[in-house]
GROMACS .gro file of C-alpha atoms in nm:
model
  227
    1UNK     CA    1   0.000   0.000   0.000
    2UNK     CA    2   0.118   0.354  -0.076
    3UNK     CA    3   0.348   0.227  -0.348
    4UNK     CA    4   0.387   0.570  -0.516
    5UNK     CA    5   0.589   0.669  -0.209
    6UNK     CA    6   0.724   0.340  -0.077
    7UNK     CA    7   0.886   0.229  -0.403
    8UNK     CA    8   1.088   0.552  -0.414
    9UNK     CA    9   1.189   0.507  -0.052
   10UNK     CA   10   1.302   0.148  -0.111
   11UNK     CA   11   1.497   0.232  -0.429
   12UNK     CA   12   1.645   0.576  -0.345
   13UNK     CA   13   1.628   0.615   0.033
   14UNK     CA   14   1.417   0.804   0.284
   15UNK     CA   15   1.510   1.156   0.167
   16UNK     CA   16   1.387   1.107  -0.191
   17UNK     CA   17   1.096   0.903  -0.054
   18UNK     CA   18   1.001   1.207   0.154
   19UNK     CA   19   1.018   1.437  -0.153
   20UNK     CA   20   0.811   1.190  -0.354
   21UNK     CA   21   0.555   1.176  -0.074
   22UNK     CA   22   0.516   1.555  -0.068
   23UNK     CA   23   0.493   1.577  -0.448
   24UNK     CA   24   0.231   1.301  -0.450
   25UNK     CA   25   0.034   1.465  -0.168
   26UNK     CA   26   0.027   1.803  -0.347
   27UNK     CA   27  -0.087   1.635  -0.671
   28UNK     CA   28  -0.369   1.448  -0.495
   29UNK     CA   29  -0.481   1.750  -0.289
   30UNK     CA   30  -0.523   1.952  -0.610
   31UNK     CA   31  -0.757   1.700  -0.774
   32UNK     CA   32  -1.085   1.785  -0.596
   33UNK     CA   33  -1.048   2.168  -0.631
   34UNK     CA   34  -0.962   2.126  -1.000
   35UNK     CA   35  -1.274   1.913  -1.058
   36UNK     CA   36  -1.491   2.164  -0.869
   37UNK     CA   37  -1.357   2.455  -1.077
   38UNK     CA   38  -1.400   2.256  -1.400
   39UNK     CA   39  -1.762   2.177  -1.308
   40UNK     CA   40  -1.842   2.547  -1.257
   41UNK     CA   41  -1.661   2.639  -1.578
   42UNK     CA   42  -1.883   2.403  -1.777
   43UNK     CA   43  -2.194   2.527  -1.592
   44UNK     CA   44  -2.113   2.878  -1.719
   45UNK     CA   45  -2.177   2.763  -2.077
   46UNK     CA   46  -2.534   2.639  -2.019
   47UNK     CA   47  -2.743   2.789  -2.303
   48UNK     CA   48  -3.098   2.772  -2.160
   49UNK     CA   49  -3.313   3.067  -2.051
   50UNK     CA   50  -3.356   2.936  -1.697
   51UNK     CA   51  -2.978   2.903  -1.666
   52UNK     CA   52  -2.873   3.242  -1.802
   53UNK     CA   53  -2.738   3.338  -1.458
   54UNK     CA   54  -2.467   3.072  -1.492
   55UNK     CA   55  -2.289   3.285  -1.753
   56UNK     CA   56  -2.182   3.518  -1.470
   57UNK     CA   57  -1.993   3.238  -1.290
   58UNK     CA   58  -1.681   3.276  -1.506
   59UNK     CA   59  -1.534   3.593  -1.654
   60UNK     CA   60  -1.227   3.587  -1.883
   61UNK     CA   61  -1.142   3.237  -1.768
   62UNK     CA   62  -1.157   3.318  -1.395
   63UNK     CA   63  -1.428   3.225  -1.145
   64UNK     CA   64  -1.629   3.521  -1.013
   65UNK     CA   65  -1.747   3.546  -0.650
   66UNK     CA   66  -2.070   3.347  -0.719
   67UNK     CA   67  -1.861   3.096  -0.916
   68UNK     CA   68  -1.623   3.053  -0.622
   69UNK     CA   69  -1.924   3.003  -0.393
   70UNK     CA   70  -2.067   2.721  -0.606
   71UNK     CA   71  -1.720   2.567  -0.646
   72UNK     CA   72  -1.683   2.569  -0.265
   73UNK     CA   73  -2.014   2.383  -0.225
   74UNK     CA   74  -1.908   2.129  -0.488
   75UNK     CA   75  -1.575   2.095  -0.307
   76UNK     CA   76  -1.759   1.986   0.008
   77UNK     CA   77  -1.983   1.745  -0.187
   78UNK     CA   78  -1.686   1.584  -0.363
   79UNK     CA   79  -1.495   1.564  -0.034
   80UNK     CA   80  -1.784   1.393   0.147
   81UNK     CA   81  -1.824   1.149  -0.142
   82UNK     CA   82  -1.464   1.040  -0.083
   83UNK     CA   83  -1.483   1.059   0.297
   84UNK     CA   84  -1.790   0.849   0.365
   85UNK     CA   85  -1.782   0.470   0.396
   86UNK     CA   86  -1.587   0.243   0.165
   87UNK     CA   87  -1.914   0.081   0.056
   88UNK     CA   88  -2.061   0.412  -0.063
   89UNK     CA   89  -1.738   0.516  -0.228
   90UNK     CA   90  -1.699   0.186  -0.416
   91UNK     CA   91  -2.057   0.208  -0.549
   92UNK     CA   92  -2.023   0.576  -0.640
   93UNK     CA   93  -1.681   0.517  -0.793
   94UNK     CA   94  -1.816   0.244  -1.024
   95UNK     CA   95  -2.099   0.474  -1.135
   96UNK     CA   96  -1.861   0.767  -1.190
   97UNK     CA   97  -1.621   0.543  -1.386
   98UNK     CA   98  -1.903   0.431  -1.618
   99UNK     CA   99  -2.012   0.795  -1.656
  100UNK     CA  100  -1.656   0.901  -1.741
  101UNK     CA  101  -1.639   0.642  -2.021
  102UNK     CA  102  -1.993   0.674  -2.162
  103UNK     CA  103  -2.000   1.056  -2.182
  104UNK     CA  104  -1.670   1.092  -2.373
  105UNK     CA  105  -1.787   0.809  -2.600
  106UNK     CA  106  -2.112   0.991  -2.676
  107UNK     CA  107  -1.916   1.313  -2.731
  108UNK     CA  108  -1.679   1.148  -2.978
  109UNK     CA  109  -1.964   0.984  -3.170
  110UNK     CA  110  -2.180   1.298  -3.177
  111UNK     CA  111  -1.902   1.529  -3.299
  112UNK     CA  112  -1.794   1.284  -3.570
  113UNK     CA  113  -2.157   1.239  -3.680
  114UNK     CA  114  -2.222   1.617  -3.684
  115UNK     CA  115  -1.952   1.667  -3.945
  116UNK     CA  116  -1.584   1.587  -3.986
  117UNK     CA  117  -1.358   1.836  -4.163
  118UNK     CA  118  -1.029   1.658  -4.232
  119UNK     CA  119  -0.886   1.980  -4.374
  120UNK     CA  120  -0.872   2.124  -4.021
  121UNK     CA  121  -0.565   1.911  -3.951
  122UNK     CA  122  -0.361   2.106  -4.207
  123UNK     CA  123  -0.536   2.446  -4.234
  124UNK     CA  124  -0.440   2.756  -4.035
  125UNK     CA  125  -0.067   2.670  -4.028
  126UNK     CA  126  -0.156   2.318  -3.913
  127UNK     CA  127  -0.233   2.197  -3.560
  128UNK     CA  128   0.121   2.251  -3.428
  129UNK     CA  129   0.244   2.576  -3.588
  130UNK     CA  130   0.496   2.641  -3.309
  131UNK     CA  131   0.659   2.299  -3.324
  132UNK     CA  132   0.721   2.032  -3.064
  133UNK     CA  133   0.829   2.278  -2.794
  134UNK     CA  134   0.472   2.405  -2.763
  135UNK     CA  135   0.331   2.051  -2.780
  136UNK     CA  136   0.552   1.934  -2.491
  137UNK     CA  137   0.475   2.251  -2.293
  138UNK     CA  138   0.103   2.179  -2.333
  139UNK     CA  139   0.153   1.820  -2.217
  140UNK     CA  140   0.326   1.941  -1.899
  141UNK     CA  141   0.118   2.250  -1.815
  142UNK     CA  142  -0.228   2.213  -1.974
  143UNK     CA  143  -0.364   1.924  -1.773
  144UNK     CA  144  -0.263   1.642  -2.007
  145UNK     CA  145  -0.029   1.470  -1.760
  146UNK     CA  146  -0.281   1.549  -1.484
  147UNK     CA  147  -0.551   1.364  -1.678
  148UNK     CA  148  -0.355   1.037  -1.648
  149UNK     CA  149  -0.323   1.062  -1.268
  150UNK     CA  150  -0.563   0.771  -1.212
  151UNK     CA  151  -0.290   0.512  -1.275
  152UNK     CA  152  -0.171   0.579  -0.917
  153UNK     CA  153  -0.480   0.428  -0.752
  154UNK     CA  154  -0.403   0.060  -0.828
  155UNK     CA  155  -0.048   0.113  -0.699
  156UNK     CA  156  -0.152   0.290  -0.379
  157UNK     CA  157  -0.419   0.026  -0.308
  158UNK     CA  158  -0.187  -0.264  -0.398
  159UNK     CA  159  -0.198  -0.399  -0.044
  160UNK     CA  160  -0.565  -0.492  -0.095
  161UNK     CA  161  -0.510  -0.687  -0.419
  162UNK     CA  162  -0.578  -1.061  -0.407
  163UNK     CA  163  -0.348  -1.137  -0.700
  164UNK     CA  164  -0.114  -0.834  -0.721
  165UNK     CA  165   0.130  -0.992  -0.967
  166UNK     CA  166  -0.145  -1.009  -1.229
  167UNK     CA  167  -0.400  -0.743  -1.135
  168UNK     CA  168  -0.170  -0.446  -1.068
  169UNK     CA  169   0.012  -0.447  -1.407
  170UNK     CA  170  -0.322  -0.497  -1.584
  171UNK     CA  171  -0.484  -0.211  -1.388
  172UNK     CA  172  -0.195   0.034  -1.435
  173UNK     CA  173  -0.123  -0.035  -1.804
  174UNK     CA  174  -0.494  -0.076  -1.882
  175UNK     CA  175  -0.591   0.257  -1.724
  176UNK     CA  176  -0.320   0.442  -1.918
  177UNK     CA  177  -0.408   0.276  -2.251
  178UNK     CA  178  -0.785   0.327  -2.212
  179UNK     CA  179  -0.735   0.693  -2.115
  180UNK     CA  180  -0.497   0.744  -2.410
  181UNK     CA  181  -0.746   0.603  -2.661
  182UNK     CA  182  -1.033   0.813  -2.520
  183UNK     CA  183  -0.833   1.138  -2.511
  184UNK     CA  184  -0.688   1.095  -2.861
  185UNK     CA  185  -1.032   1.020  -3.009
  186UNK     CA  186  -1.180   1.320  -2.824
  187UNK     CA  187  -0.909   1.545  -2.966
  188UNK     CA  188  -0.948   1.409  -3.320
  189UNK     CA  189  -1.327   1.455  -3.300
  190UNK     CA  190  -1.289   1.809  -3.163
  191UNK     CA  191  -1.040   1.920  -3.430
  192UNK     CA  192  -1.250   1.768  -3.707
  193UNK     CA  193  -1.582   1.913  -3.582
  194UNK     CA  194  -1.471   2.279  -3.565
  195UNK     CA  195  -1.613   2.492  -3.846
  196UNK     CA  196  -1.323   2.547  -4.093
  197UNK     CA  197  -1.407   2.918  -4.113
  198UNK     CA  198  -1.315   2.953  -3.744
  199UNK     CA  199  -0.955   2.841  -3.795
  200UNK     CA  200  -0.874   3.003  -4.129
  201UNK     CA  201  -0.643   3.247  -3.953
  202UNK     CA  202  -0.497   2.991  -3.714
  203UNK     CA  203  -0.604   2.802  -3.402
  204UNK     CA  204  -0.495   3.084  -3.171
  205UNK     CA  205  -0.810   3.275  -3.271
  206UNK     CA  206  -1.034   2.995  -3.143
  207UNK     CA  207  -1.169   3.101  -2.804
  208UNK     CA  208  -1.394   2.852  -2.623
  209UNK     CA  209  -1.454   2.895  -2.250
  210UNK     CA  210  -1.578   2.534  -2.214
  211UNK     CA  211  -1.447   2.370  -2.533
  212UNK     CA  212  -1.673   2.068  -2.584
  213UNK     CA  213  -1.985   2.238  -2.447
  214UNK     CA  214  -1.930   2.550  -2.661
  215UNK     CA  215  -1.863   2.336  -2.969
  216UNK     CA  216  -2.182   2.136  -2.903
  217UNK     CA  217  -2.379   2.465  -2.881
  218UNK     CA  218  -2.226   2.582  -3.210
  219UNK     CA  219  -2.332   2.252  -3.372
  220UNK     CA  220  -2.682   2.269  -3.212
  221UNK     CA  221  -2.631   1.940  -3.022
  222UNK     CA  222  -2.824   2.058  -2.717
  223UNK     CA  223  -2.858   1.718  -2.547
  224UNK     CA  224  -2.478   1.688  -2.546
  225UNK     CA  225  -2.452   2.026  -2.374
  226UNK     CA  226  -2.679   1.894  -2.097
  227UNK     CA  227  -2.468   1.587  -2.025
   0.00000   0.00000   0.00000
C-alpha cells in the first residue's frame, strides 16, 4: 500500500521518498479543487433561458465570486463522497467510472456524426504551428499529464489486491491505454468538428470557454450540452 511513495523510498532512500511523498500529496490534494472549478466552468456555458445566470460564474477564464461560492459547495460534496464509507465510495466510484467512459464516447460519436472536416488538420498553419516545444509545454502544463493521474490508484491500493502480480500491471497499463485512446479520439473529434471558417487564420483565434460544451452549442447538439 502507498506504493507511489514506498517504491521511491526502497529504491532511493528516505530523503527522496520524503520528496516523492510531498509531491504526491500536493498532486492528490489539487484533484478535488480542479474538478470543482471545471464543473463550474462548464456550468457557465449552459445555453438555456432558466440558466442564463450561470454565464456570470466565469469571466475571462476566472471564477467570479458566485462561481467561487458554487465551487466551494461542490468541493464539500466531492470531499464527502470520498470521505464516507468504503461501501458508498466503491458504489459511487463504479458509477462515476461508467459515466466518465460513456459521456466521452457519446461526445466522440456525436461530434464525428455532426460533421468531420479533415482539412482542419492542415489548415491555419496546421495543428502545431509552433513545433514540438509548444506541444511538450502543453503536455506538462495544460492538464494532459494530470488527466492520467488515475494510474496511481491501483499502486496505492496494492496492499488490498488478491493477486497483485497479475491485477496491478493490468490495472496500471490498462488505465493508461484506455485513457490514451479516449483522449486521442476526443481530440481528433474536436479538431474535425470545428467549423473550418473559425480556424482560417490559425487556431490561436479559437476562443472557447468550455471547449466541448461550446462546440456542441455551435453545432446545435443541445442534449450533449446537458450531459
